[in-house]
Amino acid sequence: DGGITQSPKYLFRKEGQNVTLSCEQNLNHDAMYWYRQDPGQGLRLIYYSQIVNDFQKGDIAEGYSVSREKKESFPLTVTSAQKNPTAFYLCASTRGAVGGRYNEQFFGPGTRLTVL
Amino acid sequence: AQKVTQAQTEISVVEKEDVTLDCVYETRDTTYYLFWYKQPPSGELVFLIRRNSFDEQNEISGRYSWNFQKSTSSFNFTITASQVVDSAVYFCALSEGPGNTPLVFGKGTRLSVIA
């Protein structure tokens, strides 16, 4: 079955630690995205990547880092510089522009990060 | 700048009632795309519909229908004869231009359908 997997489902971090959230897709999608969701808030874009070895900052990139070494993988590292990292993190991917049409983003199940 | 406003934070209805979720957007582009997603308690976002700015035709899919009006910059979502399984948070989102442009989301509307 094709889809997007995120791991772990729940993650606990001590203050001052870096943690990495995994996102893998087997949909052969070109573009991948990381969003953050806080209670009562919509999703806010952290980083996105349209092709391998290239990525762009979103609205709230400070304190986060990413890499895109493989088409199917887009891990997100939450660094100690992120002041308030407790949130729900969602990864998404899209096939991209095919025939000039926009394709919807598909989402993974999310990782809930809690800072202790 | 892009912006999506979902003014209704929470809505509660009794099962079998109809309910409309409002979405108002702002964009300076003439080419843009609008989306609705459903987020059940499990947390994963489920895609419901995509509409491009050149197509104002309303769409119906089973109990779901969408009303897109460029004149009022609105893309409202109606659930007819609501069911308990419709309880979720619903997000409206916007993307300017074709391609892989990231989505801008509204803050969502939490719908509770009571049996």
PDB file of C-alpha atoms in Angstrom:
ATOM      1  CA  ASP A   1       0.000   0.000   0.000  1.00  0.00           C
ATOM      2  CA  GLY A   2       1.259   3.445  -0.904  1.00  0.00           C
ATOM      3  CA  GLY A   3       1.313   6.111   1.717  1.00  0.00           C
ATOM      4  CA  ILE A   4       3.205   8.325   4.110  1.00  0.00           C
ATOM      5  CA  THR A   5       4.624   7.017   7.357  1.00  0.00           C
ATOM      6  CA  GLN A   6       5.781   9.070  10.279  1.00  0.00           C
ATOM      7  CA  SER A   7       7.649   7.806  13.287  1.00  0.00           C
ATOM      8  CA  PRO A   8       7.511   7.783  16.158  1.00  0.00           C
ATOM      9  CA  LYS A   9       3.842   8.440  16.896  1.00  0.00           C
ATOM     10  CA  TYR A  10       4.707   9.916  20.291  1.00  0.00           C
ATOM     11  CA  LEU A  11       8.015  11.486  21.245  1.00  0.00           C
ATOM     12  CA  PHE A  12       9.209  12.926  24.501  1.00  0.00           C
ATOM     13  CA  ARG A  13      12.169  15.237  24.680  1.00  0.00           C
ATOM     14  CA  LYS A  14      14.075  16.776  27.503  1.00  0.00           C
ATOM     15  CA  GLU A  15      14.909  20.439  27.290  1.00  0.00           C
ATOM     16  CA  GLY A  16      18.187  21.016  25.464  1.00  0.00           C
ATOM     17  CA  GLN A  17      17.968  17.863  23.356  1.00  0.00           C
ATOM     18  CA  ASN A  18      17.733  17.629  19.609  1.00  0.00           C
ATOM     19  CA  VAL A  19      15.251  15.109  18.223  1.00  0.00           C
ATOM     20  CA  THR A  20      14.566  13.904  14.707  1.00  0.00           C
ATOM     21  CA  LEU A  21      11.130  13.083  13.334  1.00  0.00           C
ATOM     22  CA  SER A  22      10.971  10.647  10.464  1.00  0.00           C
ATOM     23  CA  CYS A  23       8.820  11.000   7.350  1.00  0.00           C
ATOM     24  CA  GLU A  24       8.866   8.457   4.536  1.00  0.00           C
ATOM     25  CA  GLN A  25       6.658   8.180   1.459  1.00  0.00           C
ATOM     26  CA  ASN A  26       6.402   5.495  -1.190  1.00  0.00           C
ATOM     27  CA  LEU A  27       4.083   7.453  -3.478  1.00  0.00           C
ATOM     28  CA  ASN A  28       6.916   8.645  -5.738  1.00  0.00           C
ATOM     29  CA  HIS A  29       5.928  12.208  -4.912  1.00  0.00           C
ATOM     30  CA  ASP A  30       8.286  15.023  -5.779  1.00  0.00           C
ATOM     31  CA  ALA A  31       7.423  17.523  -3.050  1.00  0.00           C
ATOM     32  CA  MET A  32       7.340  17.043   0.696  1.00  0.00           C
ATOM     33  CA  TYR A  33       6.310  19.338   3.533  1.00  0.00           C
ATOM     34  CA  TRP A  34       6.456  19.677   7.300  1.00  0.00           C
ATOM     35  CA  TYR A  35       3.672  21.428   9.208  1.00  0.00           C
ATOM     36  CA  ARG A  36       3.231  22.157  12.871  1.00  0.00           C
ATOM     37  CA  GLN A  37      -0.187  22.149  14.570  1.00  0.00           C
ATOM     38  CA  ASP A  38      -0.850  23.680  17.967  1.00  0.00           C
ATOM     39  CA  PRO A  39      -4.153  23.259  19.854  1.00  0.00           C
ATOM     40  CA  GLY A  40      -6.895  25.354  18.294  1.00  0.00           C
ATOM     41  CA  GLN A  41      -4.616  26.444  15.500  1.00  0.00           C
ATOM     42  CA  GLY A  42      -4.370  25.620  11.868  1.00  0.00           C
ATOM     43  CA  LEU A  43      -1.305  24.074  10.321  1.00  0.00           C
ATOM     44  CA  ARG A  44       1.762  26.243   9.914  1.00  0.00           C
ATOM     45  CA  LEU A  45       4.508  25.478   7.434  1.00  0.00           C
ATOM     46  CA  ILE A  46       7.975  24.720   8.795  1.00  0.00           C
ATOM     47  CA  TYR A  47       9.942  23.589   5.725  1.00  0.00           C
ATOM     48  CA  TYR A  48       9.232  22.166   2.310  1.00  0.00           C
ATOM     49  CA  SER A  49      11.198  20.494  -0.441  1.00  0.00           C
ATOM     50  CA  GLN A  50      10.253  20.367  -4.088  1.00  0.00           C
ATOM     51  CA  ILE A  51      13.150  18.195  -5.256  1.00  0.00           C
ATOM     52  CA  VAL A  52      15.933  16.126  -3.774  1.00  0.00           C
ATOM     53  CA  ASN A  53      18.786  18.104  -2.190  1.00  0.00           C
ATOM     54  CA  ASP A  54      16.753  21.301  -2.130  1.00  0.00           C
ATOM     55  CA  PHE A  55      14.430  22.760   0.493  1.00  0.00           C
ATOM     56  CA  GLN A  56      12.943  26.090   1.514  1.00  0.00           C
ATOM     57  CA  LYS A  57      12.022  27.659   4.818  1.00  0.00           C
ATOM     58  CA  GLY A  58       8.411  28.103   5.722  1.00  0.00           C
ATOM     59  CA  ASP A  59       6.805  30.578   8.080  1.00  0.00           C
ATOM     60  CA  ILE A  60       8.206  29.100  11.303  1.00  0.00           C
ATOM     61  CA  ALA A  61      11.555  27.524  10.365  1.00  0.00           C
ATOM     62  CA  GLU A  62      13.540  28.895  13.307  1.00  0.00           C
ATOM     63  CA  GLY A  63      14.781  26.110  15.564  1.00  0.00           C
ATOM     64  CA  TYR A  64      14.185  23.394  12.957  1.00  0.00           C
ATOM     65  CA  SER A  65      16.351  21.772  10.295  1.00  0.00           C
ATOM     66  CA  VAL A  66      15.659  19.307   7.466  1.00  0.00           C
ATOM     67  CA  SER A  67      17.431  17.287   4.815  1.00  0.00           C
ATOM     68  CA  ARG A  68      16.273  15.736   1.553  1.00  0.00           C
ATOM     69  CA  GLU A  69      18.909  13.258   0.451  1.00  0.00           C
ATOM     70  CA  LYS A  70      16.403  10.800  -0.990  1.00  0.00           C
ATOM     71  CA  LYS A  71      13.125  11.403  -2.800  1.00  0.00           C
ATOM     72  CA  GLU A  72      11.162   9.277  -0.363  1.00  0.00           C
ATOM     73  CA  SER A  73      12.551  10.709   2.887  1.00  0.00           C
ATOM     74  CA  PHE A  74      12.283  14.131   4.523  1.00  0.00           C
ATOM     75  CA  PRO A  75      13.360  14.036   8.189  1.00  0.00           C
ATOM     76  CA  LEU A  76      12.794  16.992  10.488  1.00  0.00           C
ATOM     77  CA  THR A  77      15.144  17.811  13.365  1.00  0.00           C
ATOM     78  CA  VAL A  78      13.812  19.850  16.239  1.00  0.00           C
ATOM     79  CA  THR A  79      16.812  21.554  17.781  1.00  0.00           C
ATOM     80  CA  SER A  80      17.318  22.964  21.243  1.00  0.00           C
ATOM     81  CA  ALA A  81      16.958  26.420  19.702  1.00  0.00           C
ATOM     82  CA  GLN A  82      13.235  25.821  19.230  1.00  0.00           C
ATOM     83  CA  LYS A  83      11.769  27.531  22.283  1.00  0.00           C
ATOM     84  CA  ASN A  84       8.391  25.855  22.399  1.00  0.00           C
ATOM     85  CA  PRO A  85       8.510  22.580  20.456  1.00  0.00           C
ATOM     86  CA  THR A  86       5.574  20.805  22.093  1.00  0.00           C
ATOM     87  CA  ALA A  87       3.124  20.318  19.234  1.00  0.00           C
ATOM     88  CA  PHE A  88       1.696  17.898  16.683  1.00  0.00           C
ATOM     89  CA  TYR A  89       3.881  17.561  13.592  1.00  0.00           C
ATOM     90  CA  LEU A  90       2.457  16.533  10.242  1.00  0.00           C
ATOM     91  CA  CYS A  91       4.360  15.545   7.148  1.00  0.00           C
ATOM     92  CA  ALA A  92       2.791  15.757   3.692  1.00  0.00           C
ATOM     93  CA  SER A  93       3.697  15.085   0.099  1.00  0.00           C
ATOM     94  CA  THR A  94       2.320  15.855  -3.323  1.00  0.00           C
ATOM     95  CA  ARG A  95       2.924  14.658  -6.817  1.00  0.00           C
ATOM     96  CA  GLY A  96       3.322  18.238  -7.849  1.00  0.00           C
ATOM     97  CA  ALA A  97       2.395  20.018 -11.039  1.00  0.00           C
ATOM     98  CA  VAL A  98       1.220  17.461 -13.545  1.00  0.00           C
ATOM     99  CA  GLY A  99      -0.145  18.885 -16.755  1.00  0.00           C
ATOM    100  CA  GLY A 100      -0.333  22.295 -15.109  1.00  0.00           C
ATOM    101  CA  ARG A 101      -2.773  21.160 -12.469  1.00  0.00           C
ATOM    102  CA  TYR A 102      -2.197  21.357  -8.768  1.00  0.00           C
ATOM    103  CA  ASN A 103      -2.308  18.112  -6.901  1.00  0.00           C
ATOM    104  CA  GLU A 104      -3.584  17.768  -3.399  1.00  0.00           C
ATOM    105  CA  GLN A 105      -1.244  17.057  -0.521  1.00  0.00           C
ATOM    106  CA  PHE A 106      -1.445  13.732   1.256  1.00  0.00           C
ATOM    107  CA  PHE A 107      -0.672  13.644   4.946  1.00  0.00           C
ATOM    108  CA  GLY A 108       0.985  11.205   7.278  1.00  0.00           C
ATOM    109  CA  PRO A 109      -0.501  10.203  10.654  1.00  0.00           C
ATOM    110  CA  GLY A 110       1.604  12.746  12.570  1.00  0.00           C
ATOM    111  CA  THR A 111       4.050  12.765  15.476  1.00  0.00           C
ATOM    112  CA  ARG A 112       3.090  14.266  18.806  1.00  0.00           C
ATOM    113  CA  LEU A 113       6.152  15.809  20.453  1.00  0.00           C
ATOM    114  CA  THR A 114       6.172  16.711  24.126  1.00  0.00           C
ATOM    115  CA  VAL A 115       8.981  18.500  25.914  1.00  0.00           C
ATOM    116  CA  LEU A 116       9.382  17.385  29.514  1.00  0.00           C
TER     117      LEU A 116
ATOM    118  CA  ALA B   1      -0.506  37.848   1.026  1.00  0.00           C
ATOM    119  CA  GLN B   2      -2.569  34.723   1.329  1.00  0.00           C
ATOM    120  CA  LYS B   3      -5.003  34.284   4.173  1.00  0.00           C
ATOM    121  CA  VAL B   4      -7.775  31.856   5.044  1.00  0.00           C
ATOM    122  CA  THR B   5     -10.391  32.663   7.667  1.00  0.00           C
ATOM    123  CA  GLN B   6     -12.696  30.125   9.260  1.00  0.00           C
ATOM    124  CA  ALA B   7     -14.737  32.262  11.602  1.00  0.00           C
ATOM    125  CA  GLN B   8     -16.578  29.358  13.219  1.00  0.00           C
ATOM    126  CA  THR B   9     -14.335  27.840  15.872  1.00  0.00           C
ATOM    127  CA  GLU B  10     -16.771  25.177  17.051  1.00  0.00           C
ATOM    128  CA  ILE B  11     -20.176  24.002  15.882  1.00  0.00           C
ATOM    129  CA  SER B  12     -22.490  21.483  17.510  1.00  0.00           C
ATOM    130  CA  VAL B  13     -25.455  19.976  15.728  1.00  0.00           C
ATOM    131  CA  VAL B  14     -27.852  17.171  16.366  1.00  0.00           C
ATOM    132  CA  GLU B  15     -27.614  14.173  14.101  1.00  0.00           C
ATOM    133  CA  LYS B  16     -29.483  14.535  10.791  1.00  0.00           C
ATOM    134  CA  GLU B  17     -29.281  18.308  10.834  1.00  0.00           C
ATOM    135  CA  ASP B  18     -27.603  20.108   7.930  1.00  0.00           C
ATOM    136  CA  VAL B  19     -24.536  22.179   8.737  1.00  0.00           C
ATOM    137  CA  THR B  20     -22.473  24.670   6.745  1.00  0.00           C
ATOM    138  CA  LEU B  21     -18.840  25.441   7.468  1.00  0.00           C
ATOM    139  CA  ASP B  22     -17.682  28.837   6.274  1.00  0.00           C
ATOM    140  CA  CYS B  23     -14.376  29.662   4.599  1.00  0.00           C
ATOM    141  CA  VAL B  24     -13.270  33.091   3.391  1.00  0.00           C
ATOM    142  CA  TYR B  25      -9.955  33.549   1.619  1.00  0.00           C
ATOM    143  CA  GLU B  26      -7.685  36.366   0.508  1.00  0.00           C
ATOM    144  CA  THR B  27      -5.277  36.237  -2.406  1.00  0.00           C
ATOM    145  CA  ARG B  28      -3.861  38.582  -5.019  1.00  0.00           C
ATOM    146  CA  ASP B  29      -3.329  35.859  -7.600  1.00  0.00           C
ATOM    147  CA  THR B  30      -5.821  35.110 -10.323  1.00  0.00           C
ATOM    148  CA  THR B  31      -4.786  31.458 -10.327  1.00  0.00           C
ATOM    149  CA  TYR B  32      -5.253  29.693  -7.037  1.00  0.00           C
ATOM    150  CA  TYR B  33      -6.553  26.484  -5.540  1.00  0.00           C
ATOM    151  CA  LEU B  34      -8.836  25.861  -2.602  1.00  0.00           C
ATOM    152  CA  PHE B  35      -9.024  22.718  -0.503  1.00  0.00           C
ATOM    153  CA  TRP B  36     -11.016  21.189   2.316  1.00  0.00           C
ATOM    154  CA  TYR B  37      -9.501  18.626   4.668  1.00  0.00           C
ATOM    155  CA  LYS B  38     -11.043  16.619   7.502  1.00  0.00           C
ATOM    156  CA  GLN B  39      -9.073  15.815  10.656  1.00  0.00           C
ATOM    157  CA  PRO B  40     -10.716  13.067  12.726  1.00  0.00           C
ATOM    158  CA  PRO B  41      -9.604  12.422  16.321  1.00  0.00           C
ATOM    159  CA  SER B  42      -6.800  10.180  15.049  1.00  0.00           C
ATOM    160  CA  GLY B  43      -5.057  13.310  13.776  1.00  0.00           C
ATOM    161  CA  GLU B  44      -4.376  12.450  10.154  1.00  0.00           C
ATOM    162  CA  LEU B  45      -5.697  14.952   7.601  1.00  0.00           C
ATOM    163  CA  VAL B  46      -8.002  13.495   4.989  1.00  0.00           C
ATOM    164  CA  PHE B  47      -8.365  15.275   1.659  1.00  0.00           C
ATOM    165  CA  LEU B  48     -11.966  16.079   0.717  1.00  0.00           C
ATOM    166  CA  ILE B  49     -11.943  18.385  -2.304  1.00  0.00           C
ATOM    167  CA  ARG B  50      -9.843  20.654  -4.510  1.00  0.00           C
ATOM    168  CA  ARG B  51     -11.239  23.548  -6.514  1.00  0.00           C
ATOM    169  CA  ASN B  52      -9.309  25.846  -8.875  1.00  0.00           C
ATOM    170  CA  SER B  53     -10.051  29.516  -9.329  1.00  0.00           C
ATOM    171  CA  PHE B  54     -11.349  29.067 -12.863  1.00  0.00           C
ATOM    172  CA  ASP B  55     -14.082  26.672 -11.924  1.00  0.00           C
ATOM    173  CA  GLU B  56     -16.947  28.118  -9.906  1.00  0.00           C
ATOM    174  CA  GLN B  57     -19.204  25.178 -10.457  1.00  0.00           C
ATOM    175  CA  ASN B  58     -20.595  23.844  -7.209  1.00  0.00           C
ATOM    176  CA  GLU B  59     -19.872  20.239  -6.395  1.00  0.00           C
ATOM    177  CA  ILE B  60     -21.825  17.561  -4.617  1.00  0.00           C
ATOM    178  CA  SER B  61     -20.426  14.296  -3.347  1.00  0.00           C
ATOM    179  CA  GLY B  62     -22.930  12.240  -1.442  1.00  0.00           C
ATOM    180  CA  ARG B  63     -23.898  14.204   1.667  1.00  0.00           C
ATOM    181  CA  TYR B  64     -21.143  16.761   1.056  1.00  0.00           C
ATOM    182  CA  SER B  65     -21.462  19.846  -1.112  1.00  0.00           C
ATOM    183  CA  TRP B  66     -19.271  22.851  -1.737  1.00  0.00           C
ATOM    184  CA  ASN B  67     -20.229  26.367  -2.773  1.00  0.00           C
ATOM    185  CA  PHE B  68     -17.441  28.422  -4.366  1.00  0.00           C
ATOM    186  CA  GLN B  69     -18.175  32.119  -4.927  1.00  0.00           C
ATOM    187  CA  LYS B  70     -15.356  34.301  -6.228  1.00  0.00           C
ATOM    188  CA  SER B  71     -17.471  37.438  -5.788  1.00  0.00           C
ATOM    189  CA  THR B  72     -17.397  36.982  -2.019  1.00  0.00           C
ATOM    190  CA  SER B  73     -14.094  35.044  -1.841  1.00  0.00           C
ATOM    191  CA  SER B  74     -15.831  32.185  -0.123  1.00  0.00           C
ATOM    192  CA  PHE B  75     -15.643  28.415  -0.377  1.00  0.00           C
ATOM    193  CA  ASN B  76     -18.261  27.025   1.980  1.00  0.00           C
ATOM    194  CA  PHE B  77     -18.801  23.371   2.835  1.00  0.00           C
ATOM    195  CA  THR B  78     -22.202  21.867   3.647  1.00  0.00           C
ATOM    196  CA  ILE B  79     -22.883  18.487   5.203  1.00  0.00           C
ATOM    197  CA  THR B  80     -26.435  17.305   4.690  1.00  0.00           C
ATOM    198  CA  ALA B  81     -28.095  14.990   7.215  1.00  0.00           C
ATOM    199  CA  SER B  82     -25.054  15.002   9.483  1.00  0.00           C
ATOM    200  CA  GLN B  83     -23.892  11.837  11.205  1.00  0.00           C
ATOM    201  CA  VAL B  84     -21.826  11.208  14.315  1.00  0.00           C
ATOM    202  CA  VAL B  85     -18.952  10.034  12.101  1.00  0.00           C
ATOM    203  CA  ASP B  86     -18.772  13.549  10.663  1.00  0.00           C
ATOM    204  CA  SER B  87     -17.457  14.805  13.996  1.00  0.00           C
ATOM    205  CA  ALA B  88     -13.987  16.168  13.288  1.00  0.00           C
ATOM    206  CA  VAL B  89     -12.014  19.326  12.713  1.00  0.00           C
ATOM    207  CA  TYR B  90     -12.386  20.659   9.193  1.00  0.00           C
ATOM    208  CA  PHE B  91      -9.742  22.819   7.559  1.00  0.00           C
ATOM    209  CA  CYS B  92     -10.007  25.070   4.553  1.00  0.00           C
ATOM    210  CA  ALA B  93      -6.728  25.770   2.719  1.00  0.00           C
ATOM    211  CA  LEU B  94      -5.454  27.902  -0.130  1.00  0.00           C
ATOM    212  CA  SER B  95      -2.548  27.703  -2.553  1.00  0.00           C
ATOM    213  CA  GLU B  96      -1.556  30.322  -5.077  1.00  0.00           C
ATOM    214  CA  GLY B  97      -0.552  29.158  -8.559  1.00  0.00           C
ATOM    215  CA  PRO B  98       0.047  25.672  -9.903  1.00  0.00           C
ATOM    216  CA  GLY B  99       2.758  23.321  -8.787  1.00  0.00           C
ATOM    217  CA  ASN B 100       4.071  22.443  -5.396  1.00  0.00           C
ATOM    218  CA  THR B 101       3.242  25.675  -3.596  1.00  0.00           C
ATOM    219  CA  PRO B 102       2.631  25.030   0.108  1.00  0.00           C
ATOM    220  CA  LEU B 103      -0.860  25.346   1.505  1.00  0.00           C
ATOM    221  CA  VAL B 104      -2.040  28.131   3.780  1.00  0.00           C
ATOM    222  CA  PHE B 105      -4.574  26.796   6.260  1.00  0.00           C
ATOM    223  CA  GLY B 106      -7.392  28.355   8.191  1.00  0.00           C
ATOM    224  CA  LYS B 107      -7.557  27.632  11.909  1.00  0.00           C
ATOM    225  CA  GLY B 108     -10.196  25.000  11.448  1.00  0.00           C
ATOM    226  CA  THR B 109     -13.763  24.423  12.597  1.00  0.00           C
ATOM    227  CA  ARG B 110     -14.466  21.712  15.138  1.00  0.00           C
ATOM    228  CA  LEU B 111     -17.755  20.009  14.297  1.00  0.00           C
ATOM    229  CA  SER B 112     -19.500  17.905  16.915  1.00  0.00           C
ATOM    230  CA  VAL B 113     -22.491  15.862  15.807  1.00  0.00           C
ATOM    231  CA  ILE B 114     -24.567  14.677  18.726  1.00  0.00           C
ATOM    232  CA  ALA B 115     -26.673  11.524  18.499  1.00  0.00           C
TER     233      ALA B 115
END
